[in-house]
């Protein structure tokens, strides 16, 4: 099990815009470099990318929730 | 003597203590948002306190050193690493030519200050190396640092590594953070209930929080004393005939979300300001992350001046500690 962390504090999103599909669904294949989450802070949206490949497990943080720097927001199954 | 920026981080800028003296012309004072942290970082590496360093927000840069240097990281708890090995914060450590400085995830606070022996030696603009991106002034070409930048350093005789500032001589905001405010010229524009509510309510740092200003949300909307708006003021009750804004002044557009103006703020405009955060607490704002709970506390001028004296004493204590 690999976790993916937010590099910055802010507000976490599971999709690129309201109404869009989630970046990943449980069971989706993940390739290193895939965008798996979005964090908003200081009027900037930061795409967080997977650093390793795997199978998407689940989001650990709800869409629109506050997130801290270094907080895990998703799990990959190896 | 120079640094090579491999990755810039989220919003990393060259800052010193700022360029006072031009605010009346609309050019902000600029400089480090947490001036105490920058001063201490410089002291740790043997620089003058006002030397230019890097202000890092939330996410650290990756920097390769072309020469041996002493480095200190203060302010936020953003653990520095030399070639992957974690170094203590608030402590001078050595980096050898060819080694890389990077950072772990932010643990607490919001802005870390990196001082490097010799200081950053970019050309000053209006007496300061501080970066003011909106005015394209200072720093490197008037902008935040980017990957590929080569940043010149001053020449210096390096002191010994290992100087350290203990936790009781540092300052980070509590949780909730408390910011002390001195009510100002337009305080009378609020109803007594709004005046009381502002200080009684629970606030939190909004996502719109940067070098220009910090926005807060979560408290009740402010009610204004009814009046016929004077000529030249907008129709909204939070509008005034344009006036001056000070560093630290608190405007509340529409009576909804207070904004505390910080180092890169505009110098005037048409919003009433209910008062100002006292100078002693401005450094703390630079260390607030989004969503941090905040309470505002009303103080008078005597308390504000006592707090300023206490801050000066703490700086003097650090100087004495470091000899």
Short mmCIF file of C-alpha atoms in Angstrom, two decimals, chain B:
data_model
loop_
_atom_site.label_atom_id
_atom_site.label_comp_id
_atom_site.label_asym_id
_atom_site.label_seq_id
_atom_site.Cartn_x
_atom_site.Cartn_y
_atom_site.Cartn_z
CA UNK B 1 29.64 32.49 -5.66
CA UNK B 2 26.16 31.44 -6.66
CA UNK B 3 23.20 29.15 -6.18
CA UNK B 4 21.44 27.21 -8.90
CA UNK B 5 17.70 26.75 -8.56
CA UNK B 6 16.69 23.24 -9.65
CA UNK B 7 13.05 23.51 -8.49
CA UNK B 8 11.56 26.76 -7.24
CA UNK B 9 8.92 25.49 -4.79
CA UNK B 10 5.45 27.02 -4.76
CA UNK B 11 6.26 30.71 -4.38
CA UNK B 12 9.86 31.38 -3.35
CA UNK B 13 11.12 34.94 -3.40
CA UNK B 14 14.24 36.91 -2.56
CA UNK B 15 13.47 39.12 0.45
CA UNK B 16 15.36 41.36 2.83
CA UNK B 17 13.82 43.72 5.40
CA UNK B 18 12.08 45.77 2.71
CA UNK B 19 12.12 49.24 1.16
CA UNK B 20 10.47 51.72 3.54
CA UNK B 21 10.08 55.29 2.33
CA UNK B 22 8.04 54.88 -0.85
CA UNK B 23 4.62 53.80 0.46
CA UNK B 24 3.24 57.31 -0.12
CA UNK B 25 4.05 56.75 -3.81
CA UNK B 26 2.19 53.44 -3.81
CA UNK B 27 5.30 51.28 -3.58
CA UNK B 28 4.85 48.89 -0.67
CA UNK B 29 7.39 48.40 2.08
CA UNK B 30 7.92 44.79 0.98
CA UNK B 31 10.41 42.51 2.68
CA UNK B 32 10.09 39.30 4.67
CA UNK B 33 6.63 38.67 6.11
CA UNK B 34 8.30 37.20 9.22
CA UNK B 35 11.09 39.71 9.74
CA UNK B 36 12.19 38.15 13.03
CA UNK B 37 12.81 34.81 11.31
CA UNK B 38 14.84 36.41 8.50
CA UNK B 39 16.94 38.41 10.98
CA UNK B 40 17.69 35.30 13.03
CA UNK B 41 18.53 33.22 9.95
CA UNK B 42 21.05 35.87 8.90
CA UNK B 43 22.59 36.07 12.39
CA UNK B 44 23.09 32.30 12.43
CA UNK B 45 25.26 32.37 9.30
CA UNK B 46 27.15 35.53 10.26
CA UNK B 47 25.38 37.90 7.86
CA UNK B 48 24.11 41.40 8.67
CA UNK B 49 20.49 40.98 9.89
CA UNK B 50 19.10 42.75 6.83
CA UNK B 51 20.89 40.63 4.21
CA UNK B 52 18.69 39.17 1.49
CA UNK B 53 17.62 35.54 1.80
CA UNK B 54 14.87 33.35 0.39
CA UNK B 55 11.29 33.39 1.63
CA UNK B 56 9.74 29.98 1.02
CA UNK B 57 5.99 29.41 1.20
CA UNK B 58 4.62 25.97 2.18
CA UNK B 59 6.83 23.97 -0.21
CA UNK B 60 10.60 24.13 -0.37
CA UNK B 61 12.83 24.69 -3.40
CA UNK B 62 15.66 22.43 -4.54
CA UNK B 63 18.95 24.33 -4.76
CA UNK B 64 22.43 23.23 -5.81
CA UNK B 65 25.38 25.10 -4.31
CA UNK B 66 28.32 26.00 -6.52
CA UNK B 67 30.52 26.88 -3.54
CA UNK B 68 30.84 25.91 0.13
CA UNK B 69 28.42 27.90 2.26
CA UNK B 70 26.77 28.13 5.65
CA UNK B 71 22.98 27.90 5.61
CA UNK B 72 20.28 28.41 8.25
CA UNK B 73 16.55 27.81 7.89
CA UNK B 74 14.21 29.56 10.34
CA UNK B 75 10.52 30.45 10.57
CA UNK B 76 8.21 27.60 9.60
CA UNK B 77 9.20 24.02 10.48
CA UNK B 78 10.19 22.98 6.96
CA UNK B 79 13.00 20.47 7.55
CA UNK B 80 16.04 21.19 5.33
CA UNK B 81 18.01 18.32 3.81
CA UNK B 82 21.57 18.29 2.43
CA UNK B 83 21.92 15.57 -0.20
CA UNK B 84 18.89 13.93 1.44
CA UNK B 85 20.15 14.13 5.04
CA UNK B 86 17.84 16.09 7.34
CA UNK B 87 19.39 19.10 9.13
CA UNK B 88 18.06 20.90 12.21
CA UNK B 89 16.11 24.12 11.82
CA UNK B 90 17.20 27.40 13.49
CA UNK B 91 20.80 26.10 13.25
CA UNK B 92 23.70 26.97 10.96
CA UNK B 93 24.86 23.99 8.89
CA UNK B 94 27.46 23.63 6.19
CA UNK B 95 26.83 22.81 2.54
CA UNK B 96 29.75 21.85 0.32
CA UNK B 97 30.18 22.85 -3.31
CA UNK B 98 28.08 20.56 -5.50
CA UNK B 99 25.69 19.51 -2.74
CA UNK B 100 21.93 20.02 -2.96
CA UNK B 101 19.59 21.62 -0.47
CA UNK B 102 16.02 20.29 -0.51
CA UNK B 103 13.17 20.14 1.98
CA UNK B 104 10.83 17.68 3.66
CA UNK B 105 7.09 18.38 3.95
CA UNK B 106 6.06 21.42 5.98
CA UNK B 107 5.41 20.45 9.61
CA UNK B 108 4.11 23.74 11.03
CA UNK B 109 4.03 27.45 10.19
CA UNK B 110 3.81 28.76 6.64
CA UNK B 111 7.02 30.56 5.63
CA UNK B 112 10.60 29.41 6.05
CA UNK B 113 13.57 31.74 5.61
CA UNK B 114 16.81 30.52 4.10
CA UNK B 115 19.90 32.58 4.87
CA UNK B 116 23.14 31.78 3.09
CA UNK B 117 26.54 33.08 4.19
CA UNK B 118 27.39 36.17 2.16
CA UNK B 119 23.71 36.91 1.50
CA UNK B 120 21.98 37.06 -1.87
CA UNK B 121 23.64 39.72 -4.00
CA UNK B 122 21.12 40.64 -6.67
CA UNK B 123 20.98 44.35 -7.63
CA UNK B 124 19.01 46.41 -5.10
CA UNK B 125 15.99 48.36 -6.36
CA UNK B 126 15.08 51.51 -4.39
CA UNK B 127 17.45 50.42 -1.64
CA UNK B 128 16.21 46.84 -1.25
CA UNK B 129 16.64 43.42 -2.86
CA UNK B 130 13.09 42.42 -1.83
CA UNK B 131 10.96 41.04 -4.64
CA UNK B 132 7.71 42.86 -5.40
CA UNK B 133 6.35 40.83 -8.33
CA UNK B 134 3.32 43.01 -9.08
CA UNK B 135 5.59 46.01 -9.56
CA UNK B 136 8.34 43.91 -11.20
CA UNK B 137 10.73 45.36 -8.64
CA UNK B 138 13.72 43.83 -6.84
CA UNK B 139 14.66 40.16 -6.64
CA UNK B 140 15.79 38.62 -9.90
CA UNK B 141 14.12 40.55 -12.76
CA UNK B 142 11.37 41.59 -10.34
CA UNK B 143 9.85 38.11 -10.09
CA UNK B 144 9.80 35.03 -7.87
CA UNK B 145 12.56 32.52 -8.47
CA UNK B 146 12.24 29.93 -11.24
CA UNK B 147 13.94 26.66 -12.13
CA UNK B 148 17.26 27.38 -13.86
CA UNK B 149 17.91 30.67 -12.08
CA UNK B 150 21.46 31.33 -10.97
CA UNK B 151 21.43 33.56 -7.91
CA UNK B 152 24.61 35.50 -7.04
CA UNK B 153 25.92 35.49 -3.48
CA UNK B 154 28.07 38.05 -1.68
CA UNK B 155 31.65 37.28 -0.69
CA UNK B 156 32.20 36.45 2.95
CA UNK B 157 34.60 34.90 5.41
CA UNK B 158 32.63 31.92 6.67
CA UNK B 159 32.10 31.58 10.43
CA UNK B 160 31.92 28.18 12.13
CA UNK B 161 28.72 26.12 11.68
CA UNK B 162 26.62 25.09 14.68
CA UNK B 163 25.14 28.33 16.00
CA UNK B 164 21.62 27.52 17.20
CA UNK B 165 18.59 29.37 18.53
CA UNK B 166 16.61 27.35 21.10
CA UNK B 167 12.83 27.00 21.01
CA UNK B 168 12.19 29.57 23.76
CA UNK B 169 13.79 32.25 21.57
CA UNK B 170 11.57 31.46 18.57
CA UNK B 171 8.04 32.56 17.95
CA UNK B 172 5.26 30.73 16.17
CA UNK B 173 1.51 31.38 16.39
CA UNK B 174 -0.65 29.34 18.76
CA UNK B 175 -3.77 27.43 17.78
CA UNK B 176 -6.02 29.30 17.69
CA UNK B 177 -3.66 32.09 16.72
CA UNK B 178 -4.27 35.36 18.54
CA UNK B 179 -3.81 38.62 16.64
CA UNK B 180 -3.99 41.86 18.61
CA UNK B 181 -5.73 44.81 16.98
CA UNK B 182 -5.74 48.50 17.80
CA UNK B 183 -9.09 50.01 16.65
CA UNK B 184 -8.59 52.90 14.24
CA UNK B 185 -10.04 55.95 12.52
CA UNK B 186 -13.14 54.23 11.13
CA UNK B 187 -14.02 52.13 14.18
CA UNK B 188 -17.09 54.33 14.77
CA UNK B 189 -18.55 53.10 11.48
CA UNK B 190 -19.43 49.76 13.13
CA UNK B 191 -22.44 49.29 15.38
CA UNK B 192 -21.62 48.41 19.03
CA UNK B 193 -22.87 44.86 18.38
CA UNK B 194 -20.55 44.51 15.37
CA UNK B 195 -17.62 45.95 17.33
CA UNK B 196 -18.18 43.34 20.02
CA UNK B 197 -18.89 40.50 17.59
CA UNK B 198 -15.71 41.04 15.62
CA UNK B 199 -13.58 40.27 18.67
CA UNK B 200 -15.89 37.54 20.03
CA UNK B 201 -16.21 35.51 16.82
CA UNK B 202 -14.10 32.55 15.73
CA UNK B 203 -12.28 33.26 12.46
CA UNK B 204 -10.07 31.12 10.23
CA UNK B 205 -7.44 31.94 7.60
CA UNK B 206 -8.99 31.86 4.12
CA UNK B 207 -7.27 30.46 1.02
CA UNK B 208 -6.71 34.01 -0.25
CA UNK B 209 -3.73 34.74 1.96
CA UNK B 210 -0.51 36.05 0.48
CA UNK B 211 2.12 38.79 0.72
CA UNK B 212 -0.45 41.48 -0.10
CA UNK B 213 -2.97 40.52 2.50
CA UNK B 214 -4.39 37.78 4.66
CA UNK B 215 -8.11 37.16 4.43
CA UNK B 216 -10.14 35.66 7.28
CA UNK B 217 -13.57 34.03 7.21
CA UNK B 218 -16.07 32.45 9.55
CA UNK B 219 -17.20 35.39 11.68
CA UNK B 220 -20.57 37.15 11.45
CA UNK B 221 -21.04 39.89 8.83
CA UNK B 222 -20.36 43.33 10.32
CA UNK B 223 -23.21 45.84 10.63
CA UNK B 224 -22.50 49.48 9.94
CA UNK B 225 -23.92 52.60 11.55
CA UNK B 226 -26.39 54.01 9.03
CA UNK B 227 -25.36 57.18 7.27
CA UNK B 228 -25.76 58.98 3.98
CA UNK B 229 -22.57 58.02 2.12
CA UNK B 230 -20.36 61.11 1.61
CA UNK B 231 -19.63 62.41 -1.87
CA UNK B 232 -16.92 60.28 -3.47
CA UNK B 233 -17.54 57.18 -1.37
CA UNK B 234 -19.16 54.16 -3.01
CA UNK B 235 -22.66 53.02 -2.16
CA UNK B 236 -21.60 50.06 -0.01
CA UNK B 237 -21.48 50.97 3.72
CA UNK B 238 -17.94 49.54 3.91
CA UNK B 239 -16.82 52.21 1.41
CA UNK B 240 -15.21 55.52 2.39
CA UNK B 241 -13.85 58.48 0.51
CA UNK B 242 -10.42 57.09 -0.44
CA UNK B 243 -7.99 57.06 2.45
CA UNK B 244 -4.55 55.79 3.36
CA UNK B 245 -3.99 52.18 4.37
CA UNK B 246 -1.24 51.27 6.81
CA UNK B 247 0.81 48.09 7.10
CA UNK B 248 -1.41 45.86 9.24
CA UNK B 249 -4.64 47.73 8.63
CA UNK B 250 -7.80 45.63 8.55
CA UNK B 251 -10.33 46.28 5.81
CA UNK B 252 -13.62 44.42 5.57
CA UNK B 253 -15.10 44.75 2.07
CA UNK B 254 -18.88 44.50 2.27
CA UNK B 255 -18.52 43.89 6.02
CA UNK B 256 -17.92 40.20 5.27
CA UNK B 257 -14.32 38.95 5.34
CA UNK B 258 -11.58 40.94 7.09
CA UNK B 259 -8.32 41.38 5.16
CA UNK B 260 -5.13 42.31 7.02
CA UNK B 261 -2.80 44.18 4.68
CA UNK B 262 0.77 42.88 4.74
CA UNK B 263 4.19 43.70 3.26
CA UNK B 264 3.15 43.98 -0.44
CA UNK B 265 -0.19 45.73 0.12
CA UNK B 266 -1.55 48.74 -1.71
CA UNK B 267 -1.16 52.03 0.18
CA UNK B 268 -4.66 53.43 -0.11
CA UNK B 269 -8.18 52.90 -1.33
CA UNK B 270 -11.87 53.16 -0.64
CA UNK B 271 -12.55 50.57 2.05
CA UNK B 272 -12.96 51.54 5.69
CA UNK B 273 -10.34 49.99 7.96
CA UNK B 274 -11.54 49.04 11.42
CA UNK B 275 -8.04 49.24 12.89
CA UNK B 276 -4.64 47.62 12.51
CA UNK B 277 -2.95 44.48 13.73
CA UNK B 278 -0.20 45.69 16.04
CA UNK B 279 3.37 45.64 14.70
CA UNK B 280 4.38 43.02 17.29
CA UNK B 281 1.99 40.47 15.75
CA UNK B 282 2.59 41.05 12.04
CA UNK B 283 5.38 38.44 11.86
CA UNK B 284 2.93 35.83 13.19
CA UNK B 285 0.58 36.36 10.25
CA UNK B 286 3.30 35.24 7.87
CA UNK B 287 3.30 31.88 9.66
CA UNK B 288 -0.45 31.17 9.38
CA UNK B 289 -1.57 28.34 7.13
CA UNK B 290 -4.99 28.38 5.47
CA UNK B 291 -7.81 27.09 7.72
CA UNK B 292 -5.89 28.03 10.93
CA UNK B 293 -8.37 29.19 13.62
CA UNK B 294 -7.80 32.81 14.62
CA UNK B 295 -9.13 35.12 17.33
CA UNK B 296 -8.72 38.88 17.20
CA UNK B 297 -8.00 40.63 20.50
CA UNK B 298 -8.66 44.31 21.13
CA UNK B 299 -5.78 46.26 22.65
CA UNK B 300 -5.06 49.93 23.37
CA UNK B 301 -1.97 51.93 22.38
CA UNK B 302 -0.25 51.28 25.70
CA UNK B 303 -0.58 47.50 25.27
CA UNK B 304 0.55 47.73 21.65
CA UNK B 305 3.70 49.63 22.61
CA UNK B 306 4.44 47.20 25.46
CA UNK B 307 4.10 44.31 22.98
CA UNK B 308 6.47 46.07 20.57
CA UNK B 309 9.00 46.50 23.39
CA UNK B 310 8.67 42.80 24.25
CA UNK B 311 9.41 41.86 20.64
CA UNK B 312 12.48 44.12 20.60
CA UNK B 313 13.66 42.49 23.80
CA UNK B 314 13.29 39.03 22.30
CA UNK B 315 15.44 40.07 19.34
CA UNK B 316 18.00 41.52 21.75
CA UNK B 317 17.94 38.23 23.68
CA UNK B 318 18.69 36.31 20.46
CA UNK B 319 21.58 38.66 19.66
CA UNK B 320 22.94 38.19 23.19
CA UNK B 321 22.52 34.39 22.97
CA UNK B 322 24.45 34.25 19.69
CA UNK B 323 27.09 36.63 21.01
#
